[in-house]
Coordinates of C-alpha atoms in Angstrom, one line a residue:
X180 CA 0.0 0.0 0.0
X181 CA 3.0 2.3 0.1
X182 CA 2.4 3.1 -3.6
X183 CA -0.8 5.0 -2.6
X184 CA 0.9 7.8 -0.6
X185 CA 3.6 8.1 -3.3
X186 CA 0.9 8.5 -6.0
X187 CA -0.9 11.1 -3.8
X188 CA 2.5 13.0 -3.4
X189 CA 3.0 13.1 -7.2
X190 CA -0.6 14.2 -7.7
X191 CA -0.5 17.1 -5.2
X192 CA 2.9 18.2 -6.6
X193 CA 0.9 19.6 -9.5
X194 CA -1.8 21.2 -7.4
X195 CA -2.2 25.0 -7.3
X196 CA -3.5 25.9 -3.9
X197 CA -4.2 24.0 -0.6
X198 CA -6.7 21.3 -0.5
X199 CA -7.1 21.8 3.3
X200 CA -8.6 25.3 2.8
X201 CA -12.2 26.2 2.0
X202 CA -11.2 27.3 -1.5
X203 CA -9.5 24.0 -2.2
X204 CA -7.2 23.4 -5.2
X205 CA -7.4 26.3 -7.7
X206 CA -6.1 24.2 -10.6
X207 CA -3.0 22.3 -11.7
X208 CA 0.4 23.5 -12.8
X209 CA 3.9 22.3 -13.4
X210 CA 5.4 25.5 -11.9
X211 CA 5.8 23.8 -8.5
X212 CA 8.1 21.1 -10.0
X213 CA 10.0 23.7 -12.1
X214 CA 10.6 26.0 -9.1
X215 CA 11.6 23.1 -6.9
X216 CA 14.2 22.0 -9.4
X217 CA 15.5 25.4 -10.3
X218 CA 15.3 27.4 -7.1
X219 CA 18.8 28.4 -5.8
X220 CA 17.6 28.3 -2.2
X221 CA 16.2 24.8 -2.6
X222 CA 19.4 23.6 -4.1
X223 CA 21.5 25.2 -1.3
X224 CA 19.3 23.7 1.4
X225 CA 19.4 20.3 -0.4
X226 CA 23.2 20.4 -0.4
X227 CA 23.4 21.5 3.2
X228 CA 20.9 18.8 4.3
X229 CA 22.7 16.0 2.5
X230 CA 26.1 17.3 3.8
X231 CA 24.8 17.2 7.4
X232 CA 23.3 13.8 6.8
X233 CA 26.5 12.4 5.4
X234 CA 28.5 13.8 8.3
X235 CA 26.1 12.4 10.8
X236 CA 26.2 9.0 9.1
X237 CA 30.0 9.0 9.1
X238 CA 30.1 9.9 12.8
X239 CA 27.6 7.2 13.6
X240 CA 29.8 4.7 11.7
X241 CA 33.0 5.8 13.4
X242 CA 31.4 5.5 16.8
X243 CA 29.1 2.6 16.0
X244 CA 31.7 0.1 14.8
X245 CA 33.9 0.1 17.9
X246 CA 30.8 0.1 20.2
X247 CA 29.1 -2.7 18.3
X248 CA 32.3 -4.7 18.2
X249 CA 32.9 -4.3 21.9
X250 CA 29.4 -5.5 22.7
X251 CA 29.5 -8.4 20.2
X252 CA 33.1 -9.7 20.9
X253 CA 34.7 -8.2 23.9
X254 CA 32.0 -8.0 26.6
X255 CA 31.1 -11.3 28.2
X256 CA 28.1 -12.9 26.6
X257 CA 25.9 -12.6 29.8
X258 CA 26.2 -8.8 29.7
X259 CA 25.6 -8.3 26.0
X260 CA 21.8 -8.2 26.0
X261 CA 21.9 -5.6 28.8
X262 CA 24.4 -3.4 26.9
X263 CA 22.4 -3.6 23.7
X264 CA 19.3 -2.4 25.6
X265 CA 21.3 0.4 27.2
X266 CA 22.7 1.5 23.8
X267 CA 19.3 1.7 22.3
X268 CA 17.6 3.6 25.1
X269 CA 17.7 6.9 23.2
X270 CA 15.6 5.2 20.5
X271 CA 12.8 4.8 23.1
X272 CA 13.0 8.3 24.5
X273 CA 10.9 11.2 23.4
X274 CA 12.5 13.2 20.6
X275 CA 11.7 16.5 22.2
X276 CA 13.1 15.3 25.5
X277 CA 16.4 14.3 23.8
X278 CA 16.7 17.7 22.1
X279 CA 16.0 19.8 25.2
X280 CA 18.3 17.6 27.3
X281 CA 21.2 18.3 25.0
X282 CA 20.3 22.0 25.0
X283 CA 20.6 22.0 28.8
X284 CA 24.0 20.3 28.6
X285 CA 25.4 22.4 25.8
X286 CA 24.3 25.9 26.8
X287 CA 27.0 28.3 28.1
X288 CA 26.4 27.6 31.8
X289 CA 25.1 24.1 31.2
X290 CA 26.0 20.9 33.0
X291 CA 28.7 20.0 30.4
X292 CA 30.1 23.4 29.6
X293 CA 30.5 24.5 33.2
X294 CA 33.1 21.9 34.2
X295 CA 34.9 22.2 30.9
X296 CA 35.3 26.0 31.5
X297 CA 36.5 25.4 35.1
X298 CA 39.1 22.9 33.8
X299 CA 40.3 25.4 31.3
X300 CA 39.4 23.2 28.3
X301 CA 37.1 25.7 26.7
X302 CA 36.8 29.5 27.2
X303 CA 34.1 30.9 29.4
X304 CA 30.9 31.5 27.6
X305 CA 31.5 28.9 25.0
X306 CA 28.4 27.2 23.6
X307 CA 27.4 25.5 20.4
X308 CA 23.7 26.3 21.0
X309 CA 21.8 27.4 17.9
X310 CA 24.5 26.3 15.4
X311 CA 24.8 23.6 12.8
X312 CA 27.2 21.8 15.2
X313 CA 24.4 21.5 17.7
X314 CA 22.1 20.0 15.1
X315 CA 24.8 17.4 14.2
X316 CA 25.4 16.5 17.8
X317 CA 21.7 15.9 18.5
X318 CA 21.2 13.9 15.3
X319 CA 24.2 11.7 16.0
X320 CA 22.9 11.0 19.5
X321 CA 19.4 10.2 18.1
X322 CA 20.4 7.9 15.3
X323 CA 23.6 6.2 16.8
X324 CA 21.5 3.4 18.4
X325 CA 20.2 2.3 15.0
X326 CA 23.7 2.1 13.6
X327 CA 25.0 0.2 16.6
X328 CA 22.1 -2.3 16.4
X329 CA 22.5 -2.8 12.6
X330 CA 26.3 -3.4 12.9
X331 CA 25.9 -5.6 16.0
X332 CA 23.5 -8.0 14.3
X333 CA 26.3 -8.8 11.7
X334 CA 29.4 -8.6 13.9
X335 CA 27.9 -11.0 16.4
X336 CA 27.8 -13.7 13.7
X337 CA 31.5 -13.4 12.8
X338 CA 33.5 -16.4 14.0
X339 CA 36.3 -15.4 16.3
X340 CA 38.4 -18.2 14.9
X341 CA 38.5 -16.3 11.6
X342 CA 39.8 -13.3 13.3
X343 CA 42.5 -15.3 15.1
X344 CA 43.4 -17.0 11.8
X345 CA 43.9 -13.6 10.2
X346 CA 46.3 -12.5 12.9
X347 CA 48.1 -15.8 12.7
X348 CA 48.7 -15.3 9.0
X349 CA 50.3 -11.9 9.7
X350 CA 47.5 -9.4 9.2
X351 CA 47.4 -6.5 11.6
X352 CA 44.2 -5.1 13.1
X353 CA 43.5 -2.7 10.3
X354 CA 44.1 -5.4 7.6
X355 CA 41.9 -7.8 9.5
X356 CA 39.1 -5.2 9.7
X357 CA 39.3 -4.3 6.0
X358 CA 39.5 -7.9 4.6
X359 CA 37.6 -9.9 7.2
X360 CA 35.3 -7.8 9.4
X361 CA 34.2 -5.2 6.9
X362 CA 33.1 -7.7 4.2
X363 CA 31.1 -9.7 6.7
X364 CA 29.3 -6.7 8.1
X365 CA 28.5 -4.9 4.8
X366 CA 24.8 -5.8 5.0
X367 CA 24.6 -4.3 8.5
X368 CA 26.6 -1.2 7.5
X369 CA 24.3 -0.6 4.5
X370 CA 21.2 -1.0 6.7
X371 CA 22.6 1.4 9.2
X372 CA 23.4 4.0 6.5
X373 CA 19.8 3.8 5.1
X374 CA 18.3 4.1 8.6
X375 CA 20.5 7.0 9.6
X376 CA 20.9 9.1 6.4
X377 CA 17.3 9.2 5.2
X378 CA 15.7 10.7 8.4
X379 CA 18.8 12.8 9.2
X380 CA 18.6 14.5 5.8
X381 CA 14.9 15.2 6.2
X382 CA 15.1 16.4 9.8
X383 CA 13.2 19.6 10.7
X384 CA 12.5 19.4 14.4
X385 CA 16.2 19.4 15.5
X386 CA 17.2 22.4 13.3
X387 CA 14.1 24.3 14.3
X388 CA 14.6 23.9 18.1
X389 CA 18.4 23.3 18.6
X390 CA 19.8 24.9 15.5
X391 CA 18.0 28.2 15.5
X392 CA 17.2 30.4 12.4
X393 CA 20.6 29.9 10.8
X394 CA 20.4 26.1 10.8
X395 CA 17.5 25.7 8.4
X396 CA 17.4 22.4 6.4
X397 CA 15.3 21.2 3.5
X398 CA 12.9 19.6 6.0
X399 CA 12.2 23.0 7.5
X400 CA 11.3 24.5 4.2
X401 CA 9.0 21.6 3.3
X402 CA 7.3 21.9 6.7
X403 CA 6.8 25.6 6.4
X404 CA 4.9 25.1 3.1
X405 CA 2.3 23.0 4.8
X406 CA 2.1 24.8 8.2
X407 CA 2.9 28.4 7.5
X408 CA 2.7 29.3 3.8
X409 CA -0.2 26.9 3.3
X410 CA 1.1 26.0 -0.1
X411 CA 0.5 22.3 -0.3
X412 CA 1.3 22.0 -4.0
X413 CA 4.8 23.5 -3.6
X414 CA 5.4 21.5 -0.4
X415 CA 4.5 18.3 -2.1
X416 CA 6.7 19.2 -5.1
X417 CA 9.7 19.9 -2.7
X418 CA 9.0 16.5 -1.0
X419 CA 8.9 14.7 -4.4
X420 CA 12.2 16.4 -5.5
X421 CA 13.8 15.5 -2.1
X422 CA 12.6 11.9 -2.5
X423 CA 14.1 11.7 -6.0
X424 CA 17.4 13.1 -5.0
X425 CA 17.6 10.8 -2.0
X426 CA 16.7 7.8 -4.1
X427 CA 19.5 8.6 -6.6
X428 CA 22.0 9.3 -3.8
X429 CA 21.2 6.0 -2.0
X430 CA 21.4 4.1 -5.3
X431 CA 24.9 5.5 -6.0
X432 CA 26.0 4.7 -2.4
X433 CA 24.6 1.1 -2.8
X434 CA 26.4 0.7 -6.1
X435 CA 29.7 2.0 -4.8
X436 CA 29.5 -0.2 -1.6
X437 CA 28.6 -3.3 -3.7
X438 CA 31.6 -2.7 -5.9
X439 CA 33.8 -2.2 -2.8
X440 CA 32.4 -5.3 -1.2
X441 CA 33.2 -7.4 -4.3
X442 CA 36.7 -5.9 -4.5
X443 CA 37.5 -6.4 -0.8
X444 CA 35.9 -9.9 -0.8
X445 CA 37.9 -10.9 -3.8

């Protein structure tokens, strides 16, 4: 049934007006699609949103791999389930609660910044509140559990004897990771990338609350068309363009990763 919402999105992309008002749709036009594809502001926000999404995804991978490996192979088996549950607690926490919690920590006199200032690590008055950095930090914290869980499901299945054999044959830790661990965890890595990158690129709550007016992303522009400008047609067109760009991007990533998997595996 997922084809029905997609068809409705395409249909309303050509609508002139807002179906939720008393006047309804005034007609149909292709100007929404043309403007969505040609607008400089839309292109700029698209690039910014995908840049932030890629950075968030890379940070989740860099943090997620060691964390997932530690839970799967280093921690005693009797503690693994508990640690998995602890690592995914943010996924069961209210989104707004997570955002406001980080805002409390990161403000100039917050619980995190105050001791850092007293230790002389950062200057007094330092804060990343209402910046792109704050948005990235919040997004990483929100989506890291999904990356850890995706990687853990694959890393858990790797035979430790294979790792030991790799070391016995002279491979160092990096070579073992590249030629043994990475190929066997590609499916989990790809799943994690999909789960993290898609929602991160379309985020609008985090930039709106934690990022401030200068951290606007494409999701904020789309949201404003439905809630503020009341221009459903243009909002649907922006959503459609975003969906197309995201699909193309993910297809390219999947192709590159599949090629890398074959090369490494070979």
